[in-house]
Amino acid sequence: MPYTTYLVEKGSSHSFVAEAKPPTVTMPRIKALMTGSLPGFIDVVRNLNSPTLLEDNVITRAKAAGKRIIFYGDETWVKLFPKHFVEYDGTTSFFVSDYTEVDDNVTRHLDKVLKRHDWDVLILHYLGLDHIGHISGPNSPLIGRKLSEMDSVLMKIHTSLLSEERETLLPNLLVLCGDHGMSEAGGHGASSVEEVNTAMILISSAFERKPGDLRRPKYIQQTDLAATLSIGLGLPIPKSSIGNLIFPVVEGKPMREQLRFLHLNTVQLSKLLQENVPSYKKGPRAASAQRPPGTERQGR
Ligand SMILES: [Zn+2]
């Protein structure tokens, strides 16, 4: 992936290894990415018949804030968010033997949608790489070709965003990530290192360019994305998110803003603790410290 490699090493980007918790299957992983919380194992059973996501999440918050969201790809998203997208085209992941049409069905929308300026969030979930894993494993010659195809897709999107920014002068954020990894045998679902380690690359002209940063990427949690996207979009962090703001993303901001972002994350996490850990309130000092001044709970 030469273009992606260039962005990772020299571009305005931050790259990480994001750890996905098992079960490493699509539906619970999309939930983890969008809610910042960890769904139970029951989700494995429901993986083929995903119900609407009722838990607080980034998509629902974004829609409520008037953001126009477009989705193309794995139809699991459409099942989780049936009324959230202003436009969508879901692709079934049922025919694992197909690794061409599943992706063409996403890419065919790109030229058109990238020229439009009537959306705020675009989500693409490609399936081909996963399907090649299932068919012929991670060392298949098909993998290289597919990665090359994905690299061109990323280049197309990035180039288009940069040219749009020349007009709007507002930075975009491009997130490249996997919902789960791939085992040595080509499958996923369990907890081997290859299955839980996923790439997460955040690309934005708001970040500083790097002079050839070849250090090994830091480890974060897959659940950190929800809090980070919420803060980036100016939305409330989902209530049950256990994630941390991915700090390098805001490092270029003034100190006062950085502190504000950390404060938002901390208040949300402490509320979650308060609601879920019975011993949280026990100490009188903890009780008085749990709410920052000016954020008293509204009478309900
Ligand atoms: Zn799969």
CSV table of C-alpha atoms and ligand atoms in Angstrom, one decimal:
chain,number,residue,atom,x,y,z
A,1,MET,CA,0.0,0.0,0.0
A,2,PRO,CA,2.5,2.6,-1.2
A,3,TYR,CA,0.2,5.7,-0.8
A,4,THR,CA,-0.9,4.6,2.7
A,5,THR,CA,2.7,3.9,3.7
A,6,TYR,CA,3.7,7.4,2.5
A,7,LEU,CA,0.9,9.0,4.6
A,8,VAL,CA,1.9,6.9,7.7
A,9,GLU,CA,5.6,7.7,7.3
A,10,LYS,CA,5.6,11.3,6.0
A,11,GLY,CA,2.1,12.6,5.9
A,12,SER,CA,-0.3,14.3,8.3
A,13,SER,CA,-1.4,11.2,10.1
A,14,HIS,CA,-1.4,9.2,13.3
A,15,SER,CA,-1.2,5.4,13.1
A,16,PHE,CA,-2.0,2.9,15.8
A,17,VAL,CA,-2.5,-0.8,16.5
A,18,ALA,CA,-6.1,-0.9,17.8
A,19,GLU,CA,-6.8,-3.9,20.0
A,20,ALA,CA,-10.2,-5.5,19.3
A,21,LYS,CA,-11.7,-7.6,22.1
A,22,PRO,CA,-13.1,-11.0,21.2
A,23,PRO,CA,-15.4,-12.1,19.7
A,24,THR,CA,-13.6,-10.8,16.7
A,25,VAL,CA,-16.7,-10.8,14.4
A,26,THR,CA,-18.2,-7.9,12.6
A,27,MET,CA,-21.3,-6.8,14.5
A,28,PRO,CA,-19.9,-6.6,18.0
A,29,ARG,CA,-16.8,-4.8,16.6
A,30,ILE,CA,-18.9,-2.2,14.7
A,31,LYS,CA,-20.7,-1.7,18.0
A,32,ALA,CA,-17.4,-1.3,19.9
A,33,LEU,CA,-16.2,1.2,17.3
A,34,MET,CA,-19.4,3.3,17.5
A,35,THR,CA,-20.4,3.0,21.1
A,36,GLY,CA,-17.0,2.8,22.7
A,37,SER,CA,-18.3,0.0,24.9
A,38,LEU,CA,-17.8,-3.8,25.0
A,39,PRO,CA,-20.9,-5.8,24.0
A,40,GLY,CA,-21.4,-9.3,25.5
A,41,PHE,CA,-20.8,-12.6,24.0
A,42,ILE,CA,-24.4,-12.9,23.1
A,43,ASP,CA,-23.6,-10.9,20.0
A,44,VAL,CA,-21.9,-13.9,18.4
A,45,VAL,CA,-25.3,-15.6,18.2
A,46,ARG,CA,-27.0,-12.6,16.8
A,47,ASN,CA,-24.2,-11.8,14.3
A,48,LEU,CA,-26.2,-12.9,11.3
A,49,ASN,CA,-29.4,-11.2,12.4
A,50,SER,CA,-28.3,-7.9,13.8
A,51,PRO,CA,-31.0,-5.9,15.5
A,52,THR,CA,-31.0,-2.1,15.6
A,53,LEU,CA,-28.4,-0.6,17.9
A,54,LEU,CA,-30.2,1.0,20.8
A,55,GLU,CA,-27.2,1.8,23.0
A,56,ASP,CA,-25.9,5.4,22.8
A,57,ASN,CA,-23.5,5.7,19.9
A,58,VAL,CA,-21.7,8.1,17.6
A,59,ILE,CA,-24.0,7.6,14.6
A,60,THR,CA,-27.2,8.3,16.5
A,61,ARG,CA,-25.6,11.4,18.1
A,62,ALA,CA,-24.3,12.6,14.8
A,63,LYS,CA,-27.7,12.2,13.2
A,64,ALA,CA,-29.4,14.0,16.1
A,65,ALA,CA,-27.0,16.9,15.6
A,66,GLY,CA,-28.1,17.2,12.0
A,67,LYS,CA,-25.1,15.5,10.4
A,68,ARG,CA,-25.8,13.9,7.0
A,69,ILE,CA,-24.4,10.4,7.0
A,70,ILE,CA,-23.9,8.2,3.9
A,71,PHE,CA,-23.0,4.5,4.0
A,72,TYR,CA,-21.9,2.0,1.5
A,73,GLY,CA,-20.7,-1.6,2.2
A,74,ASP,CA,-21.3,-4.4,4.7
A,75,GLU,CA,-25.1,-4.4,5.3
A,76,THR,CA,-24.5,-5.1,9.1
A,77,TRP,CA,-24.3,-1.3,9.4
A,78,VAL,CA,-27.7,-0.8,7.8
A,79,LYS,CA,-29.2,-3.4,10.3
A,80,LEU,CA,-27.6,-1.6,13.2
A,81,PHE,CA,-28.6,1.9,12.0
A,82,PRO,CA,-31.7,1.4,9.8
A,83,LYS,CA,-32.9,5.0,9.9
A,84,HIS,CA,-29.7,6.9,10.3
A,85,PHE,CA,-28.3,7.3,6.8
A,86,VAL,CA,-29.5,9.8,4.3
A,87,GLU,CA,-28.3,7.4,1.6
A,88,TYR,CA,-27.0,3.9,1.7
A,89,ASP,CA,-26.2,0.8,-0.3
A,90,GLY,CA,-25.8,-2.4,1.8
A,91,THR,CA,-23.8,-5.3,0.6
A,92,THR,CA,-24.5,-8.8,1.9
A,93,SER,CA,-21.5,-10.6,3.4
A,94,PHE,CA,-23.2,-13.9,3.0
A,95,PHE,CA,-21.4,-15.0,-0.1
A,96,VAL,CA,-17.9,-15.3,1.2
A,97,SER,CA,-16.6,-16.7,-2.1
A,98,ASP,CA,-17.0,-13.3,-3.8
A,99,TYR,CA,-14.3,-10.8,-3.2
A,100,THR,CA,-14.8,-8.6,-6.3
A,101,GLU,CA,-18.4,-7.6,-6.5
A,102,VAL,CA,-18.7,-6.9,-2.8
A,103,ASP,CA,-16.1,-4.1,-3.2
A,104,ASP,CA,-17.1,-2.9,-6.6
A,105,ASN,CA,-20.5,-2.3,-5.1
A,106,VAL,CA,-18.9,0.2,-2.7
A,107,THR,CA,-16.3,1.8,-5.1
A,108,ARG,CA,-18.9,2.4,-7.9
A,109,HIS,CA,-20.4,5.2,-5.7
A,110,LEU,CA,-17.2,7.0,-5.0
A,111,ASP,CA,-16.6,9.3,-7.9
A,112,LYS,CA,-20.1,10.7,-7.6
A,113,VAL,CA,-20.3,11.0,-3.8
A,114,LEU,CA,-16.9,12.6,-3.6
A,115,LYS,CA,-18.0,15.4,-5.9
A,116,ARG,CA,-21.0,16.1,-3.8
A,117,HIS,CA,-20.9,18.5,-0.9
A,118,ASP,CA,-24.2,17.4,0.7
A,119,TRP,CA,-22.9,15.1,3.4
A,120,ASP,CA,-20.9,15.3,6.6
A,121,VAL,CA,-19.9,11.7,7.3
A,122,LEU,CA,-19.2,9.0,4.7
A,123,ILE,CA,-18.7,5.4,5.9
A,124,LEU,CA,-17.4,2.7,3.6
A,125,HIS,CA,-17.1,-0.9,4.8
A,126,TYR,CA,-15.2,-3.1,2.3
A,127,LEU,CA,-15.6,-6.8,2.5
A,128,GLY,CA,-13.2,-8.2,-0.1
A,129,LEU,CA,-10.1,-8.5,2.0
A,130,ASP,CA,-11.9,-10.4,4.7
A,131,HIS,CA,-13.4,-12.8,2.1
A,132,ILE,CA,-10.0,-13.5,0.6
A,133,GLY,CA,-8.8,-14.4,4.1
A,134,HIS,CA,-11.7,-16.9,4.4
A,135,ILE,CA,-11.1,-18.4,1.0
A,136,SER,CA,-7.3,-18.7,0.8
A,137,GLY,CA,-5.7,-17.2,4.0
A,138,PRO,CA,-3.5,-14.3,4.7
A,139,ASN,CA,-0.6,-15.4,2.5
A,140,SER,CA,-2.8,-15.7,-0.6
A,141,PRO,CA,-1.5,-13.9,-3.7
A,142,LEU,CA,-4.9,-12.3,-3.9
A,143,ILE,CA,-4.2,-10.3,-0.7
A,144,GLY,CA,-1.5,-8.1,-2.3
A,145,ARG,CA,-3.8,-7.3,-5.2
A,146,LYS,CA,-6.7,-6.4,-2.9
A,147,LEU,CA,-4.5,-4.2,-0.7
A,148,SER,CA,-3.3,-2.4,-3.8
A,149,GLU,CA,-6.9,-1.8,-4.8
A,150,MET,CA,-7.7,-0.5,-1.3
A,151,ASP,CA,-4.6,1.8,-1.5
A,152,SER,CA,-6.0,3.4,-4.7
A,153,VAL,CA,-9.4,3.8,-3.0
A,154,LEU,CA,-7.7,5.6,-0.1
A,155,MET,CA,-5.7,7.8,-2.5
A,156,LYS,CA,-8.8,8.7,-4.4
A,157,ILE,CA,-10.6,9.7,-1.2
A,158,HIS,CA,-7.7,11.6,0.3
A,159,THR,CA,-6.9,13.5,-2.9
A,160,SER,CA,-10.6,14.5,-3.2
A,161,LEU,CA,-10.7,15.7,0.5
A,162,LEU,CA,-7.5,17.8,0.0
A,163,SER,CA,-8.9,19.5,-3.1
A,164,GLU,CA,-12.2,20.2,-1.2
A,165,GLU,CA,-10.2,21.7,1.7
A,166,ARG,CA,-8.6,24.2,-0.7
A,167,GLU,CA,-12.1,25.7,-1.1
A,168,THR,CA,-13.6,25.3,2.4
A,169,LEU,CA,-10.3,25.7,4.4
A,170,LEU,CA,-11.7,23.3,6.9
A,171,PRO,CA,-9.7,20.1,7.7
A,172,ASN,CA,-11.4,16.7,7.1
A,173,LEU,CA,-10.6,13.5,9.1
A,174,LEU,CA,-10.1,10.3,7.2
A,175,VAL,CA,-10.1,7.1,9.3
A,176,LEU,CA,-8.8,3.8,7.9
A,177,CYS,CA,-9.4,0.8,10.1
A,178,GLY,CA,-10.4,-2.8,10.3
A,179,ASP,CA,-13.2,-4.2,12.4
A,180,HIS,CA,-11.1,-7.3,13.3
A,181,GLY,CA,-7.9,-9.0,12.2
A,182,MET,CA,-7.3,-12.3,10.4
A,183,SER,CA,-5.9,-15.5,11.9
A,184,GLU,CA,-3.0,-17.4,10.4
A,185,ALA,CA,-5.7,-19.7,8.9
A,186,GLY,CA,-7.5,-16.7,7.4
A,187,GLY,CA,-10.6,-16.7,9.6
A,188,HIS,CA,-11.5,-14.7,12.7
A,189,GLY,CA,-13.7,-14.7,15.8
A,190,ALA,CA,-11.3,-15.8,18.5
A,191,SER,CA,-8.6,-14.0,20.4
A,192,SER,CA,-5.2,-14.7,18.7
A,193,VAL,CA,-2.9,-11.8,18.3
A,194,GLU,CA,-3.5,-11.7,14.6
A,195,GLU,CA,-7.3,-11.6,15.1
A,196,VAL,CA,-7.4,-8.8,17.8
A,197,ASN,CA,-4.7,-6.5,16.3
A,198,THR,CA,-6.2,-4.1,13.8
A,199,ALA,CA,-4.7,-1.1,12.0
A,200,MET,CA,-6.1,2.3,12.8
A,201,ILE,CA,-4.8,5.2,10.8
A,202,LEU,CA,-6.2,8.8,11.3
A,203,ILE,CA,-5.3,11.2,8.5
A,204,SER,CA,-6.0,14.9,8.6
A,205,SER,CA,-4.4,18.1,7.3
A,206,ALA,CA,-5.1,19.4,10.9
A,207,PHE,CA,-2.2,17.2,12.0
A,208,GLU,CA,1.4,18.2,11.7
A,209,ARG,CA,3.4,16.5,8.9
A,210,LYS,CA,6.1,14.1,10.1
A,211,PRO,CA,9.7,13.9,8.9
A,212,GLY,CA,9.8,10.2,8.3
A,213,ASP,CA,8.4,8.8,11.5
A,214,LEU,CA,9.2,5.1,11.4
A,215,ARG,CA,8.7,4.2,15.0
A,216,ARG,CA,6.5,1.3,15.9
A,217,PRO,CA,2.9,2.4,16.2
A,218,LYS,CA,1.4,2.7,19.7
A,219,TYR,CA,-1.3,0.4,21.0
A,220,ILE,CA,-4.7,1.7,21.6
A,221,GLN,CA,-8.1,0.1,22.1
A,222,GLN,CA,-10.7,-0.2,19.4
A,223,THR,CA,-13.1,1.4,21.8
A,224,ASP,CA,-11.0,4.6,21.9
A,225,LEU,CA,-12.4,5.6,18.5
A,226,ALA,CA,-15.9,6.6,19.7
A,227,ALA,CA,-14.7,9.2,22.2
A,228,THR,CA,-12.2,10.6,19.7
A,229,LEU,CA,-14.8,10.9,16.9
A,230,SER,CA,-17.3,12.5,19.3
A,231,ILE,CA,-14.8,15.1,20.4
A,232,GLY,CA,-13.7,15.7,16.8
A,233,LEU,CA,-17.3,16.2,15.7
A,234,GLY,CA,-18.3,18.3,18.7
A,235,LEU,CA,-20.8,15.6,19.9
A,236,PRO,CA,-21.4,14.2,23.4
A,237,ILE,CA,-19.3,11.0,24.0
A,238,PRO,CA,-21.6,7.9,24.1
A,239,LYS,CA,-22.8,7.2,27.6
A,240,SER,CA,-21.3,3.7,28.0
A,241,SER,CA,-18.1,4.4,26.2
A,242,ILE,CA,-15.1,3.2,28.1
A,243,GLY,CA,-12.6,4.6,25.6
A,244,ASN,CA,-9.9,7.3,26.0
A,245,LEU,CA,-9.5,10.2,23.6
A,246,ILE,CA,-6.7,9.3,21.3
A,247,PHE,CA,-4.5,12.0,22.5
A,248,PRO,CA,-2.0,12.6,19.6
A,249,VAL,CA,-5.1,13.7,17.6
A,250,VAL,CA,-5.4,16.9,19.7
A,251,GLU,CA,-1.8,17.5,20.5
A,252,GLY,CA,-1.5,20.3,17.9
A,253,LYS,CA,-4.4,22.2,19.6
A,254,PRO,CA,-3.8,25.0,22.2
A,255,MET,CA,-3.3,23.8,25.7
A,256,ARG,CA,-6.6,25.2,26.9
A,257,GLU,CA,-8.5,23.2,24.2
A,258,GLN,CA,-6.5,20.0,25.0
A,259,LEU,CA,-7.5,20.3,28.7
A,260,ARG,CA,-11.2,20.9,27.7
A,261,PHE,CA,-11.2,17.7,25.6
A,262,LEU,CA,-9.6,15.7,28.4
A,263,HIS,CA,-12.1,17.2,30.8
A,264,LEU,CA,-15.1,16.1,28.6
A,265,ASN,CA,-13.7,12.5,28.5
A,266,THR,CA,-13.0,12.4,32.2
A,267,VAL,CA,-16.5,13.6,33.2
A,268,GLN,CA,-18.1,11.1,30.9
A,269,LEU,CA,-15.9,8.2,32.3
A,270,SER,CA,-16.5,9.2,35.9
A,271,LYS,CA,-20.3,9.3,35.3
A,272,LEU,CA,-20.1,5.7,33.9
A,273,LEU,CA,-18.0,4.6,36.9
A,274,GLN,CA,-20.5,6.2,39.3
A,275,GLU,CA,-23.4,4.4,37.7
A,276,ASN,CA,-21.7,1.0,37.5
A,277,VAL,CA,-19.4,0.8,40.5
A,278,PRO,CA,-21.4,0.6,43.8
A,279,SER,CA,-18.4,1.6,45.9
A,280,TYR,CA,-17.8,4.8,43.9
A,281,LYS,CA,-19.8,7.0,46.2
A,282,LYS,CA,-18.7,5.6,49.5
A,283,GLY,CA,-16.0,8.1,50.6
A,284,PRO,CA,-17.4,11.5,51.4
A,285,ARG,CA,-14.5,13.1,49.6
A,286,ALA,CA,-15.2,11.1,46.5
A,287,ALA,CA,-18.8,12.1,46.7
A,288,SER,CA,-18.0,15.8,46.7
A,289,ALA,CA,-15.3,15.4,44.0
A,290,GLN,CA,-17.4,13.4,41.6
A,291,ARG,CA,-19.1,16.4,40.0
A,292,PRO,CA,-17.2,19.4,38.8
A,293,PRO,CA,-18.8,22.8,39.8
A,294,GLY,CA,-21.5,24.0,37.5
A,295,THR,CA,-22.4,20.5,36.2
A,296,GLU,CA,-25.0,19.6,38.9
A,297,ARG,CA,-27.5,17.0,37.8
A,298,GLN,CA,-30.8,18.4,36.5
A,299,GLY,CA,-33.8,17.4,38.6
A,300,ARG,CA,-35.6,14.5,36.9
B,1,ZN,ZN,-14.9,-12.6,7.9
